Coordinates of C-alpha atoms and ligand atoms in Angstrom, one line a residue:
M70 CA 0.1 0.0 0.0
D71 CA 1.3 3.5 -0.8
V72 CA 1.7 5.1 2.6
G73 CA 4.8 6.8 2.1
P74 CA 7.5 8.0 1.9
D75 CA 7.3 11.0 4.2
R76 CA 7.1 14.0 2.1
H77 CA 7.5 16.2 5.2
E78 CA 10.7 15.4 6.5
W79 CA 10.3 15.2 10.3
K80 CA 12.4 17.8 12.1
G81 CA 13.0 17.5 15.8
H82 CA 12.8 21.3 16.3
M83 CA 11.0 24.2 14.9
K84 CA 11.0 28.1 15.5
N85 CA 8.3 29.9 17.3
S86 CA 7.0 33.5 16.7
E87 CA 10.0 35.0 18.4
N88 CA 12.5 32.9 16.3
S89 CA 13.6 30.7 19.1
I90 CA 14.0 27.0 18.4
V91 CA 11.1 25.0 20.4
S92 CA 10.1 21.4 20.0
P93 CA 7.2 20.5 17.7
F94 CA 5.6 19.1 20.8
D95 CA 5.4 22.5 22.3
K96 CA 2.7 23.3 19.7
V97 CA -0.7 23.7 21.4
V98 CA -3.4 22.4 19.1
D99 CA -7.1 23.4 19.8
R100 CA -8.8 20.2 20.1
T101 CA -12.1 21.8 21.7
K102 CA -13.7 22.1 18.2
T103 CA -13.0 18.4 17.3
E104 CA -14.9 15.3 18.5
S105 CA -12.2 14.7 21.2
M106 CA -13.5 12.8 24.1
K107 CA -10.8 13.9 26.3
W108 CA -11.7 17.7 25.8
I109 CA -15.5 17.6 25.4
Y110 CA -16.4 15.5 28.2
P111 CA -15.4 17.6 31.1
R112 CA -16.2 20.7 29.4
E113 CA -19.5 20.0 27.9
V114 CA -20.8 17.0 29.8
L115 CA -19.5 17.8 33.2
K116 CA -19.9 21.6 32.5
V117 CA -16.5 22.9 33.6
Q118 CA -15.8 25.1 30.9
D119 CA -12.1 25.8 31.0
A120 CA -11.2 22.4 32.4
I121 CA -7.8 21.0 31.4
P122 CA -8.3 17.3 30.6
M123 CA -5.6 14.9 31.9
W124 CA -7.6 11.7 32.0
V125 CA -8.2 9.4 29.0
A126 CA -5.0 8.0 27.4
D127 CA -4.6 10.1 24.2
M128 CA -2.0 12.8 23.9
D129 CA -2.4 16.4 22.6
F130 CA 0.1 16.2 19.9
E131 CA -0.2 15.9 16.2
A132 CA 0.4 12.5 14.8
P133 CA 3.6 12.0 12.8
P134 CA 3.4 14.0 9.5
A135 CA 3.9 10.9 7.5
V136 CA 0.7 9.6 9.1
V137 CA -1.3 12.7 8.4
E138 CA 0.1 12.8 4.7
A139 CA -1.1 9.1 4.3
L140 CA -4.4 9.7 5.6
R141 CA -4.8 12.9 3.5
R142 CA -3.7 11.0 0.3
R143 CA -6.1 8.2 1.1
A144 CA -8.9 10.6 1.8
D145 CA -8.3 12.4 -1.6
H146 CA -8.9 9.0 -3.5
G147 CA -12.5 9.5 -2.5
V148 CA -13.8 5.8 -2.5
F149 CA -14.0 4.2 0.9
G150 CA -15.2 0.6 0.3
Y151 CA -14.6 -2.5 2.7
P152 CA -10.8 -3.0 3.1
L153 CA -8.8 -6.1 3.0
V154 CA -5.6 -5.8 5.3
P155 CA -2.6 -5.4 2.7
P156 CA 0.6 -7.5 3.2
S157 CA 2.5 -4.2 3.5
L158 CA 0.7 -3.6 6.8
Y159 CA 1.8 -6.9 8.2
A160 CA 5.5 -6.2 6.9
A161 CA 5.7 -2.7 8.4
A162 CA 4.4 -4.2 11.8
M163 CA 6.9 -7.3 11.7
S164 CA 9.7 -4.9 10.9
W165 CA 8.8 -2.5 13.8
L166 CA 8.8 -5.4 16.2
E167 CA 12.1 -6.8 14.9
R168 CA 13.8 -3.4 14.9
R169 CA 12.4 -1.8 18.2
H170 CA 11.8 -5.0 20.3
G171 CA 14.2 -7.8 18.9
W172 CA 11.0 -9.7 18.2
A173 CA 11.1 -12.0 15.1
V174 CA 7.2 -12.4 14.2
E175 CA 5.8 -14.2 11.4
R176 CA 3.0 -12.9 9.3
S177 CA 0.6 -15.9 10.2
W178 CA 0.9 -15.0 13.9
I179 CA -0.8 -11.6 13.4
A180 CA -4.7 -10.9 13.5
V181 CA -5.7 -7.4 13.0
T182 CA -8.3 -6.0 15.4
P183 CA -10.3 -2.8 16.1
G184 CA -8.7 -2.3 19.2
I185 CA -7.2 -4.0 22.2
V186 CA -10.2 -3.4 24.3
A187 CA -12.4 -5.2 21.6
A188 CA -9.7 -8.0 21.3
L189 CA -9.8 -8.4 25.2
N190 CA -13.6 -8.8 24.9
Y191 CA -13.3 -11.7 22.3
C192 CA -10.2 -13.3 23.6
V193 CA -11.8 -13.9 27.1
P194 CA -14.8 -15.9 25.8
A195 CA -12.4 -17.5 23.1
L196 CA -10.0 -18.7 25.8
T197 CA -12.1 -19.5 28.9
K198 CA -15.5 -20.8 30.0
P199 CA -18.2 -19.0 32.0
G200 CA -17.6 -18.8 35.8
D201 CA -13.7 -19.4 35.1
G202 CA -11.4 -17.2 37.3
I203 CA -9.0 -14.8 35.5
I204 CA -6.1 -13.3 37.2
I205 CA -5.2 -9.6 36.9
Q206 CA -2.4 -7.6 38.9
T207 CA -4.3 -4.8 40.4
P208 CA -4.7 -1.9 40.2
V209 CA -5.0 -2.2 36.5
Y210 CA -6.5 -0.5 33.4
H211 CA -10.1 -0.8 34.3
P212 CA -11.4 -2.7 30.8
F213 CA -9.5 -5.7 32.2
Y214 CA -12.1 -6.0 34.9
Y215 CA -15.1 -5.6 32.4
A216 CA -13.7 -7.8 29.8
I217 CA -13.7 -10.6 32.5
E218 CA -17.1 -9.7 34.1
N219 CA -19.0 -8.8 30.8
H220 CA -18.7 -12.6 29.9
G221 CA -19.7 -14.2 33.2
R222 CA -16.1 -14.8 34.2
R223 CA -14.6 -14.1 37.7
V224 CA -11.9 -11.5 38.4
V225 CA -9.1 -13.0 40.6
R226 CA -6.9 -10.3 41.9
S227 CA -3.3 -10.5 42.6
P228 CA -2.5 -7.1 44.0
L229 CA 0.9 -5.4 43.2
R230 CA 2.9 -4.3 46.2
F231 CA 3.7 -0.7 46.7
D232 CA 6.6 0.6 48.9
G233 CA 5.4 4.2 48.7
R234 CA 7.7 4.8 45.8
R235 CA 7.3 2.1 43.1
Y236 CA 5.1 -0.8 42.3
E237 CA 6.3 -4.5 42.3
M238 CA 4.6 -7.8 41.3
D239 CA 3.6 -10.1 44.1
L240 CA 4.4 -13.4 42.4
D241 CA 4.2 -15.7 45.6
D242 CA 0.6 -14.1 45.8
L243 CA 0.0 -14.9 42.1
E244 CA 1.1 -18.4 42.5
R245 CA -1.1 -18.8 45.3
K246 CA -4.1 -17.5 43.3
I247 CA -3.8 -20.1 40.4
E248 CA -6.9 -22.4 40.7
A249 CA -6.4 -24.8 37.7
P250 CA -4.3 -25.5 34.7
G251 CA -5.2 -23.6 31.6
Q252 CA -6.3 -20.6 33.7
L253 CA -5.9 -17.2 31.9
L254 CA -3.8 -14.3 33.3
I255 CA -4.1 -10.9 31.7
L256 CA -0.8 -9.0 32.0
C257 CA -0.3 -5.3 31.4
S258 CA 3.2 -4.6 30.3
P259 CA 4.2 -1.9 30.7
H260 CA 1.7 -1.4 33.3
N261 CA -1.0 1.2 33.2
P262 CA -1.6 2.9 35.5
V263 CA 1.4 2.2 37.9
G264 CA 4.0 3.0 35.1
R265 CA 6.1 0.2 35.7
V266 CA 8.4 -1.3 32.8
W267 CA 8.7 -4.8 34.2
R268 CA 12.3 -6.1 34.4
G269 CA 13.5 -9.0 32.6
E270 CA 13.9 -11.1 35.9
E271 CA 10.4 -10.3 37.1
L272 CA 8.9 -11.5 33.6
E273 CA 11.2 -14.5 33.6
R274 CA 9.9 -15.6 36.9
L275 CA 6.4 -15.1 35.8
G276 CA 7.2 -16.9 32.5
R277 CA 8.4 -19.9 34.6
I278 CA 5.3 -19.9 36.4
A279 CA 3.1 -19.8 33.5
V280 CA 4.8 -22.7 31.9
E281 CA 5.0 -24.9 35.1
R282 CA 1.4 -24.0 36.2
E283 CA 0.1 -24.1 32.7
L284 CA -1.4 -20.6 32.5
L285 CA -2.5 -19.0 29.5
V286 CA -1.5 -15.3 29.2
I287 CA -2.8 -12.3 27.4
S288 CA 0.0 -9.8 27.4
D289 CA -1.3 -6.3 26.7
E290 CA 1.9 -4.5 25.4
I291 CA 0.1 -1.5 24.0
H292 CA 2.4 0.9 25.8
H293 CA 5.7 -0.9 24.9
D294 CA 7.3 1.8 22.6
L295 CA 6.9 4.5 25.3
V296 CA 9.8 3.5 27.8
Y297 CA 12.2 6.0 29.4
G298 CA 15.9 6.0 30.0
G299 CA 17.5 3.1 31.8
H300 CA 14.5 0.8 31.2
H301 CA 13.8 -1.8 28.5
H302 CA 10.7 -3.4 27.5
Q303 CA 10.9 -7.3 27.3
V304 CA 8.3 -8.9 25.0
F305 CA 6.7 -11.6 27.3
A306 CA 6.2 -14.1 24.4
A307 CA 9.9 -13.6 23.4
L308 CA 11.0 -15.0 26.7
S309 CA 11.0 -18.8 25.3
P310 CA 9.2 -21.0 22.9
D311 CA 7.3 -22.4 25.8
V312 CA 6.2 -19.1 27.1
A313 CA 5.2 -18.1 23.4
A314 CA 3.2 -21.2 23.0
R315 CA 0.7 -20.0 25.7
T316 CA 0.8 -16.2 25.2
V317 CA -1.2 -14.0 23.1
T318 CA 0.3 -10.5 22.7
C319 CA -1.7 -7.3 22.1
I320 CA 0.1 -4.3 20.3
A321 CA -1.0 -1.2 18.6
P322 CA 0.7 1.9 17.2
S323 CA -2.2 3.9 18.8
K324 CA -0.5 5.0 22.1
T325 CA 3.0 5.2 20.4
F326 CA 2.0 7.5 17.6
N327 CA -1.1 9.1 19.1
I328 CA -3.6 7.5 16.7
P329 CA -6.1 5.7 19.0
G330 CA -9.1 7.2 17.2
L331 CA -8.2 5.2 14.0
S332 CA -9.1 2.2 16.1
T333 CA -6.7 -0.4 14.7
A334 CA -4.4 -2.8 16.7
A335 CA -3.1 -6.2 16.3
V336 CA -3.3 -9.6 18.4
I337 CA -0.2 -12.0 18.0
A338 CA 0.0 -15.5 18.8
S339 CA 2.5 -18.0 17.4
N340 CA 0.4 -20.8 18.7
P341 CA -2.1 -21.5 15.8
D342 CA -4.6 -23.1 18.0
L343 CA -4.8 -20.0 20.2
L344 CA -5.0 -17.8 17.2
Q345 CA -7.7 -19.8 15.5
K346 CA -9.9 -19.7 18.6
I347 CA -9.6 -16.1 18.9
E348 CA -10.1 -15.4 15.2
N349 CA -13.3 -17.5 15.4
E350 CA -14.6 -15.5 18.4
A351 CA -13.6 -12.2 16.6
E352 CA -15.6 -13.3 13.6
R353 CA -18.6 -14.3 15.8
A354 CA -18.7 -10.9 17.3
G355 CA -18.6 -9.3 13.8
Y356 CA -15.0 -8.1 14.1
D357 CA -13.7 -9.5 10.9
L358 CA -13.4 -6.4 8.9
G359 CA -10.9 -3.7 9.0
Q360 CA -11.3 0.2 8.8
V361 CA -9.8 2.0 5.8
F362 CA -8.2 4.9 7.7
G363 CA -7.0 2.7 10.5
I364 CA -5.2 0.4 8.2
V365 CA -3.4 3.3 6.3
G366 CA -2.6 5.1 9.7
F367 CA -1.3 1.7 11.2
E368 CA 1.0 1.2 8.3
A369 CA 2.4 4.7 7.8
A370 CA 2.9 5.0 11.5
Y371 CA 5.2 1.8 11.8
A372 CA 6.8 2.4 8.3
H373 CA 7.6 6.1 8.8
G374 CA 7.1 7.3 12.4
E375 CA 10.3 6.3 14.0
P376 CA 11.9 9.6 13.8
W377 CA 8.9 11.4 15.2
L378 CA 8.9 8.7 18.2
D379 CA 12.6 9.2 18.8
A380 CA 11.8 12.9 19.3
L381 CA 8.6 12.5 21.4
L382 CA 10.4 10.2 24.0
P383 CA 12.8 12.6 25.4
Y384 CA 9.8 15.3 25.4
L385 CA 7.8 13.0 27.5
E386 CA 10.6 12.2 29.8
A387 CA 11.3 15.9 30.4
N388 CA 7.6 16.2 31.3
V389 CA 8.2 13.4 33.9
D390 CA 11.2 15.4 35.3
F391 CA 9.1 18.6 35.3
I392 CA 6.0 16.9 37.3
E393 CA 8.5 15.5 39.7
T394 CA 10.4 18.7 40.5
F395 CA 7.2 20.7 40.7
V396 CA 5.2 18.5 42.8
A397 CA 8.2 17.8 45.3
G398 CA 8.9 21.5 45.4
R399 CA 5.3 23.2 45.4
I400 CA 2.5 20.9 46.1
P401 CA 2.5 19.7 49.6
G402 CA 0.5 16.5 50.3
I403 CA 0.9 15.0 47.0
R404 CA 3.6 12.7 45.8
F405 CA 4.4 11.9 42.3
V406 CA 4.9 8.0 41.5
R407 CA 7.5 8.4 38.8
P408 CA 6.8 6.2 35.7
E409 CA 9.3 4.1 34.0
G410 CA 7.1 4.2 30.8
T411 CA 3.7 5.3 29.3
Y412 CA 2.5 9.1 29.4
L413 CA 0.3 8.1 32.5
A414 CA 1.3 8.4 36.2
L415 CA -0.2 8.3 39.6
L416 CA -0.4 11.3 42.0
D417 CA -0.5 9.9 45.6
C418 CA -3.0 12.3 47.2
R419 CA -3.6 10.4 50.5
N420 CA -1.9 13.0 52.5
L421 CA -4.0 16.0 51.3
G422 CA -6.7 15.1 53.7
I423 CA -9.5 14.9 51.2
E424 CA -11.8 11.9 51.2
P425 CA -10.9 9.4 48.4
G426 CA -14.5 9.7 46.9
A427 CA -14.3 13.6 46.8
L428 CA -10.7 13.7 45.2
N429 CA -11.6 14.0 41.6
D430 CA -14.4 16.4 42.2
F431 CA -11.8 18.6 44.2
F432 CA -9.5 18.6 41.2
L433 CA -12.3 19.5 38.7
H434 CA -14.1 22.0 40.6
K435 CA -11.4 23.7 42.7
A436 CA -8.4 23.4 40.3
G437 CA -10.1 23.0 36.8
I438 CA -8.2 19.5 36.1
Y439 CA -10.0 16.5 35.0
F440 CA -8.1 13.3 36.0
S441 CA -8.8 9.7 36.0
D442 CA -9.9 8.8 39.5
G443 CA -7.5 6.1 40.8
A444 CA -10.4 3.8 42.3
M445 CA -11.5 3.0 38.9
F446 CA -8.4 0.9 38.4
G447 CA -8.9 -1.0 41.8
K448 CA -9.6 -0.1 45.3
E449 CA -5.8 -0.1 46.1
L450 CA -5.8 3.4 44.5
E451 CA -8.3 5.1 46.6
G452 CA -6.7 8.4 47.2
F453 CA -4.8 8.6 44.1
V454 CA -5.5 10.0 40.5
R455 CA -3.7 9.3 37.3
I456 CA -2.4 12.3 35.3
N457 CA -2.0 12.0 31.7
F458 CA 1.1 14.0 30.9
G459 CA 1.2 13.7 27.0
C460 CA 0.7 17.3 26.2
P461 CA 2.7 20.4 25.8
R462 CA 4.8 21.6 28.7
S463 CA 2.9 24.8 28.8
L464 CA -0.3 23.1 29.4
L465 CA 1.2 20.8 32.0
R466 CA 2.8 23.9 33.8
E467 CA -0.6 25.8 33.7
A468 CA -2.1 22.4 35.3
L469 CA 0.5 22.1 37.8
E470 CA 0.0 25.7 38.9
R471 CA -3.7 25.5 39.0
I472 CA -3.3 22.3 41.3
E473 CA -0.7 24.3 43.5
R474 CA -3.2 27.2 44.0
A475 CA -6.1 24.9 44.7
V476 CA -4.3 22.8 47.3
K477 CA -2.6 25.8 49.1
S478 CA -5.9 27.8 49.2
R479 CA -7.9 25.1 50.9
Ligands
PLP212 C1 -3.3 -1.2 28.8 C2 -4.2 -0.7 27.8 N1 -4.8 -1.5 26.9 C3 -5.6 -1.0 25.8 C4 -5.9 0.2 25.9 C5 -6.9 0.7 24.8 O1 -6.6 0.0 23.5 P1 -7.7 0.2 22.3 O2 -7.8 1.8 22.1 O3 -6.8 -0.5 21.2 O4 -8.9 -0.5 22.7 C6 -5.3 1.2 26.7 C7 -5.7 2.5 26.5 O5 -5.4 3.3 27.4 C8 -4.4 0.6 27.6 O6 -3.7 1.5 28.4

């Protein structure tokens, strides 16, 4: 498929009106006149007109120019019939996974899906029976709970351990929670919302448990490209052939390149039986067709978005440093849980003295900031909120200043 090459060479810097060099990620794009859920919901549904949204996981940056250009070219064609996923899309994904993650994937292992949440909702019925217990490491991305409960399965929680600074897996607890061979574990790696990029040793031990106790694993690796200095994402299925044989991996360019509204992701399994079961269930649910713009955006992002991502990562990491310094120095009562990856992080607000149930309202109505309430990810996060810092630094600064004023004037 013709998705490139990038006619707009990506430049890691640009000039502002005063002729100084700034990052392209400093550009503030007005999203309020679009259909953006992130911006419309707090302002128009919750009626806080000037709210800064820092909740749902998309970023306020323009997608890579190569993606925008490919979509524009496709729109210019003018005919938008049912698509068939082209071989070039698979090739772009395989090349990306090999280049960025050292993971050699074959074309026959990949099934395109409209999204990871959709995929979870057909993988669960494909791989388990009603009443089965499915293990998740809580707190965790809330649709994991829904994908289990929507289909009459049981959530089996294996809580992460928190020492006040960072989260760890509790693998002894996880082993104790295993009920039967063939049980499903849904792994979040890197982990949303705690921001951990699991170390190789942690995943190796989990992999050994999975093989010895015959677990099936869905490894949601949607945040795998967003990893900060000193950390390395280990593909779970790449640990060993035995681990690969029982693992279904979910990936997408959506978080990496800020194109989640294009609704196109991929499920990867080297075990043909697992993949067949999943594809049958996807077809039963009516998810067997792709989406024209999603296909074009997916391929263009993986084929041409790399320089953009390489510029984004230091920008996001500088946002992490900015929040850490600001919160530690200027916002008493809040602790920032520094993330190792993702553009999401926890603010531990338990020392603010605000009832957990009133916390998100306090931030929305007193500071004009809309966060994700920690409790939605699990009861472990009562008293926390999740901040989405995938935005220009100027907006981040304004948000933190608003929080500082709200906290100090209580
Ligand atoms: C861990 C995780 N999985 C899946 C998703 C959503 O994926 P999709 O938009 O492909 O359904 C998110 C979005 O925040 C996420 O954090």
